[in-house]
Amino acid sequence: MRLVFLGAPGAGKGTQAKMLVEQLKIPQISTGDMLRKAVADGTPLGKEAKSYMDKGELVPDSVVIGLIKERLQEPDTENGFILDGFPRNVSQAKELDSLLGDLGKPLDVALVLDVPFEDLMKRLTGRRTCKSCGQMYNIYFSPPKVEGKCDVCGGELYQRADDNEETIKKRLEVYQSSTEPLIEYYRNKGILKVVEGTGDINAIYRKILVQLNPVV
Ligand code: AMP
């Protein structure tokens, strides 16, 4: 299954994508994760991307499209993939359509996780991630048993550099102006599904599976 996950920063795309990866055995492709890795590795691409990411702005389309083009040619995408954080604007969505059209593998579903705007700030400022295994927590809603330590692997938890109030405000603005129009874009293509992203994580996951059926 070829799936695009849409939703504001903090809507839970990463968390739900990881759960789907386990079940569907297809990779999660997160441009945010790829860019953070490039920043951490200090590559030229990472250096270019960092200034945009620190400000909460979108990295130029040419950079992320280049990353996605390469990634979609990896053999593990043969049976499908979950795109998380890409596309972020209509021009990226058009590029993706043309890329997948060339490969003869169009998208099956664009799924929006819909979360009230007022919930997002707390979700993002409270977000913590395990450095070792990527497991996600929220210090307000789903804290680890021991502060700063991952329940799953004991790894150290960290807070993303862009999860501070000022940058979050900018990211939410960018979402509304650039990314939200994708909802109409995919609705017009007839592949949009909407799931309410509030409440228990497992309950949200079950709603996602219902929406993906019978595609899954
Ligand atoms: P994310 O982890 O998806 O929240 O992305 C973190 C940051 O990486 C964003 O605020 C952008 O600066 C950058 N980024 C991630 N994906 C994209 C994309 N598809 N297009 C442009 N910038 C992106």
Tab-separated table of C-alpha atoms and ligand atoms in Angstrom:
chain	number	residue	atom	x	y	z
A	1	MET	CA	0.000	0.000	0.000
A	2	ARG	CA	1.238	3.466	-0.902
A	3	LEU	CA	0.116	5.933	1.696
A	4	VAL	CA	0.638	9.608	2.448
A	5	PHE	CA	0.107	10.676	6.050
A	6	LEU	CA	-1.157	14.231	6.379
A	7	GLY	CA	-1.711	16.278	9.503
A	8	ALA	CA	-0.315	19.209	11.437
A	9	PRO	CA	2.965	18.952	13.339
A	10	GLY	CA	2.103	17.084	16.543
A	11	ALA	CA	-0.959	15.348	15.087
A	12	GLY	CA	0.636	11.956	15.718
A	13	LYS	CA	1.700	11.001	12.193
A	14	GLY	CA	5.052	9.587	13.291
A	15	THR	CA	3.572	7.548	16.144
A	16	GLN	CA	0.816	6.048	14.011
A	17	ALA	CA	3.129	5.479	11.042
A	18	LYS	CA	5.445	3.418	13.267
A	19	MET	CA	2.511	1.240	14.344
A	20	LEU	CA	1.513	0.673	10.709
A	21	VAL	CA	5.102	-0.199	9.771
A	22	GLU	CA	5.021	-3.077	12.282
A	23	GLN	CA	1.785	-4.447	10.899
A	24	LEU	CA	2.157	-3.822	7.160
A	25	LYS	CA	5.911	-4.440	6.910
A	26	ILE	CA	6.394	-1.442	4.649
A	27	PRO	CA	8.804	1.407	5.436
A	28	GLN	CA	7.969	4.762	6.985
A	29	ILE	CA	9.638	7.488	4.976
A	30	SER	CA	9.951	10.677	6.992
A	31	THR	CA	11.652	13.618	5.295
A	32	GLY	CA	11.965	15.247	8.741
A	33	ASP	CA	13.938	12.216	10.041
A	34	MET	CA	16.077	12.150	6.885
A	35	LEU	CA	16.852	15.851	7.230
A	36	ARG	CA	17.624	15.570	10.961
A	37	LYS	CA	20.048	12.750	10.168
A	38	ALA	CA	21.743	14.877	7.499
A	39	VAL	CA	22.034	17.725	10.040
A	40	ALA	CA	23.477	15.379	12.696
A	41	ASP	CA	25.947	13.922	10.168
A	42	GLY	CA	27.001	17.440	9.151
A	43	THR	CA	26.568	16.771	5.421
A	44	PRO	CA	26.377	19.749	3.010
A	45	LEU	CA	22.662	19.027	2.552
A	46	GLY	CA	22.235	18.982	6.339
A	47	LYS	CA	24.025	22.314	6.660
A	48	GLU	CA	21.723	23.842	4.059
A	49	ALA	CA	18.596	22.383	5.650
A	50	LYS	CA	19.427	23.353	9.244
A	51	SER	CA	18.829	27.084	8.872
A	52	TYR	CA	15.305	26.477	7.560
A	53	MET	CA	14.489	23.817	10.143
A	54	ASP	CA	15.660	25.977	13.049
A	55	LYS	CA	13.275	28.702	11.932
A	56	GLY	CA	10.364	26.313	11.377
A	57	GLU	CA	10.335	27.035	7.650
A	58	LEU	CA	10.139	24.515	4.840
A	59	VAL	CA	13.422	23.334	3.340
A	60	PRO	CA	13.488	24.116	-0.421
A	61	ASP	CA	11.449	21.708	-2.545
A	62	SER	CA	14.454	20.734	-4.675
A	63	VAL	CA	16.252	19.376	-1.574
A	64	VAL	CA	13.420	17.210	-0.256
A	65	ILE	CA	12.328	16.038	-3.690
A	66	GLY	CA	15.893	14.882	-4.337
A	67	LEU	CA	15.842	12.907	-1.076
A	68	ILE	CA	12.471	11.318	-1.829
A	69	LYS	CA	13.403	10.419	-5.392
A	70	GLU	CA	16.408	8.473	-4.163
A	71	ARG	CA	14.553	6.861	-1.279
A	72	LEU	CA	11.663	5.618	-3.429
A	73	GLN	CA	14.127	3.728	-5.579
A	74	GLU	CA	15.231	1.547	-2.645
A	75	PRO	CA	14.027	-2.064	-2.930
A	76	ASP	CA	12.200	-1.990	0.434
A	77	THR	CA	9.548	0.303	-1.117
A	78	GLU	CA	8.554	-2.412	-3.606
A	79	ASN	CA	5.389	-3.384	-1.680
A	80	GLY	CA	4.514	0.132	-0.611
A	81	PHE	CA	5.500	2.871	1.825
A	82	ILE	CA	4.168	5.388	4.284
A	83	LEU	CA	5.164	8.960	3.555
A	84	ASP	CA	5.299	11.006	6.751
A	85	GLY	CA	5.959	14.739	6.383
A	86	PHE	CA	6.092	14.676	2.586
A	87	PRO	CA	4.552	16.249	0.564
A	88	ARG	CA	4.311	19.544	2.467
A	89	ASN	CA	2.884	21.738	-0.299
A	90	VAL	CA	1.033	21.384	-3.584
A	91	SER	CA	4.136	21.612	-5.741
A	92	GLN	CA	5.748	18.705	-3.823
A	93	ALA	CA	2.492	16.740	-4.229
A	94	LYS	CA	2.558	17.297	-7.998
A	95	GLU	CA	6.198	16.210	-8.175
A	96	LEU	CA	5.332	13.091	-6.200
A	97	ASP	CA	2.438	12.261	-8.525
A	98	SER	CA	4.668	12.574	-11.532
A	99	LEU	CA	7.437	10.515	-9.924
A	100	LEU	CA	5.047	7.723	-8.908
A	101	GLY	CA	3.310	7.940	-12.284
A	102	ASP	CA	6.659	7.286	-13.993
A	103	LEU	CA	7.181	4.278	-11.717
A	104	GLY	CA	3.620	3.045	-12.443
A	105	LYS	CA	2.874	3.112	-8.704
A	106	PRO	CA	0.321	5.793	-7.874
A	107	LEU	CA	-0.756	6.609	-4.315
A	108	ASP	CA	-3.581	4.530	-2.839
A	109	VAL	CA	-4.554	6.732	0.094
A	110	ALA	CA	-3.875	10.132	1.626
A	111	LEU	CA	-4.897	9.913	5.263
A	112	VAL	CA	-5.346	13.046	7.407
A	113	LEU	CA	-4.995	12.885	11.157
A	114	ASP	CA	-7.277	15.665	12.286
A	115	VAL	CA	-6.417	17.258	15.652
A	116	PRO	CA	-7.847	20.534	17.029
A	117	PHE	CA	-5.329	23.321	16.603
A	118	GLU	CA	-5.379	24.262	20.293
A	119	ASP	CA	-4.100	20.775	21.296
A	120	LEU	CA	-1.001	20.899	19.123
A	121	MET	CA	1.214	23.261	21.149
A	122	LYS	CA	1.115	21.044	24.258
A	123	ARG	CA	1.630	17.918	22.219
A	124	LEU	CA	4.732	19.427	20.625
A	125	THR	CA	6.319	21.098	23.669
A	126	GLY	CA	5.800	17.864	25.649
A	127	ARG	CA	7.194	15.577	22.962
A	128	ARG	CA	10.269	13.490	23.765
A	129	THR	CA	11.918	10.830	21.591
A	130	CYS	CA	14.300	7.982	22.392
A	131	LYS	CA	17.754	8.539	20.896
A	132	SER	CA	18.275	4.796	20.465
A	133	CYS	CA	14.995	3.280	19.256
A	134	GLY	CA	12.873	6.294	18.232
A	135	GLN	CA	10.014	5.474	20.647
A	136	MET	CA	7.990	8.621	21.323
A	137	TYR	CA	6.609	9.983	24.615
A	138	ASN	CA	4.818	13.057	25.846
A	139	ILE	CA	5.710	14.347	29.298
A	140	TYR	CA	2.090	15.522	29.816
A	141	PHE	CA	0.050	12.708	28.279
A	142	SER	CA	2.202	9.577	28.000
A	143	PRO	CA	5.343	10.047	30.131
A	144	PRO	CA	8.056	7.381	30.419
A	145	LYS	CA	8.113	5.395	33.686
A	146	VAL	CA	11.507	6.894	34.564
A	147	GLU	CA	12.066	10.523	33.610
A	148	GLY	CA	14.408	10.897	30.638
A	149	LYS	CA	14.676	7.126	29.978
A	150	CYS	CA	12.966	5.020	27.327
A	151	ASP	CA	10.602	2.324	28.701
A	152	VAL	CA	11.350	0.073	25.726
A	153	CYS	CA	15.155	0.084	25.531
A	154	GLY	CA	16.420	2.272	28.394
A	155	GLY	CA	17.825	4.791	25.881
A	156	GLU	CA	18.118	8.496	26.589
A	157	LEU	CA	15.161	10.706	25.649
A	158	TYR	CA	15.694	13.996	23.825
A	159	GLN	CA	13.621	16.987	22.808
A	160	ARG	CA	13.746	18.076	19.171
A	161	ALA	CA	15.485	21.424	18.603
A	162	ASP	CA	12.430	22.753	16.753
A	163	ASP	CA	9.957	21.767	19.504
A	164	ASN	CA	10.203	25.161	21.221
A	165	GLU	CA	7.274	27.562	21.398
A	166	GLU	CA	8.566	30.143	18.907
A	167	THR	CA	9.489	27.616	16.214
A	168	ILE	CA	6.304	25.644	16.800
A	169	LYS	CA	4.215	28.772	16.115
A	170	LYS	CA	5.980	29.217	12.794
A	171	ARG	CA	5.607	25.528	11.891
A	172	LEU	CA	1.876	25.674	12.583
A	173	GLU	CA	1.555	28.798	10.395
A	174	VAL	CA	3.451	27.062	7.608
A	175	TYR	CA	1.174	24.053	7.980
A	176	GLN	CA	-1.944	26.172	7.596
A	177	SER	CA	-0.686	28.169	4.638
A	178	SER	CA	1.267	25.536	2.667
A	179	THR	CA	0.301	22.028	3.762
A	180	GLU	CA	-3.389	22.206	4.589
A	181	PRO	CA	-4.329	22.872	0.922
A	182	LEU	CA	-3.184	19.294	0.267
A	183	ILE	CA	-6.367	18.079	1.929
A	184	GLU	CA	-8.401	19.535	-0.956
A	185	TYR	CA	-5.791	18.371	-3.448
A	186	TYR	CA	-6.198	14.723	-2.406
A	187	ARG	CA	-9.962	15.033	-1.871
A	188	ASN	CA	-10.240	16.097	-5.509
A	189	LYS	CA	-8.250	13.039	-6.511
A	190	GLY	CA	-10.711	10.855	-4.585
A	191	ILE	CA	-8.129	9.236	-2.301
A	192	LEU	CA	-8.602	11.274	0.901
A	193	LYS	CA	-9.498	9.626	4.225
A	194	VAL	CA	-9.928	11.554	7.472
A	195	VAL	CA	-9.396	10.165	10.976
A	196	GLU	CA	-9.911	12.112	14.193
A	197	GLY	CA	-6.557	12.114	15.920
A	198	THR	CA	-7.608	12.785	19.529
A	199	GLY	CA	-7.916	10.268	22.348
A	200	ASP	CA	-6.217	6.974	23.017
A	201	ILE	CA	-3.341	6.102	20.651
A	202	ASN	CA	-4.545	2.513	20.137
A	203	ALA	CA	-8.106	3.639	19.491
A	204	ILE	CA	-6.856	6.090	16.844
A	205	TYR	CA	-4.848	3.279	15.283
A	206	ARG	CA	-7.946	1.073	15.059
A	207	LYS	CA	-9.825	3.912	13.323
A	208	ILE	CA	-6.974	4.218	10.837
A	209	LEU	CA	-7.148	0.502	10.047
A	210	VAL	CA	-10.884	0.793	9.432
A	211	GLN	CA	-10.275	3.647	6.995
A	212	LEU	CA	-7.499	1.752	5.210
A	213	ASN	CA	-9.655	-1.324	4.785
A	214	PRO	CA	-10.004	-2.788	2.132
A	215	VAL	CA	-6.782	-1.257	0.767
A	216	VAL	CA	-4.698	-2.996	3.471
B	1	AMP	P1	8.969	17.076	10.625
B	1	AMP	O1	9.851	16.126	11.336
B	1	AMP	O2	8.159	16.425	9.546
B	1	AMP	O3	8.104	17.898	11.567
B	1	AMP	O4	9.920	18.123	9.869
B	1	AMP	C1	10.817	18.954	10.583
B	1	AMP	C2	11.308	20.070	9.669
B	1	AMP	O5	11.988	19.511	8.551
B	1	AMP	C3	10.208	20.946	9.079
B	1	AMP	O6	9.813	21.996	9.945
B	1	AMP	C4	10.902	21.457	7.819
B	1	AMP	O7	11.842	22.482	8.129
B	1	AMP	C5	11.707	20.240	7.365
B	1	AMP	N1	10.934	19.368	6.462
B	1	AMP	C6	10.504	18.093	6.686
B	1	AMP	N2	9.844	17.604	5.634
B	1	AMP	C7	9.824	18.591	4.711
B	1	AMP	C8	9.270	18.712	3.404
B	1	AMP	N3	8.590	17.718	2.827
B	1	AMP	N4	9.466	19.892	2.743
B	1	AMP	C9	10.160	20.901	3.284
B	1	AMP	N5	10.693	20.861	4.516
B	1	AMP	C10	10.526	19.720	5.234
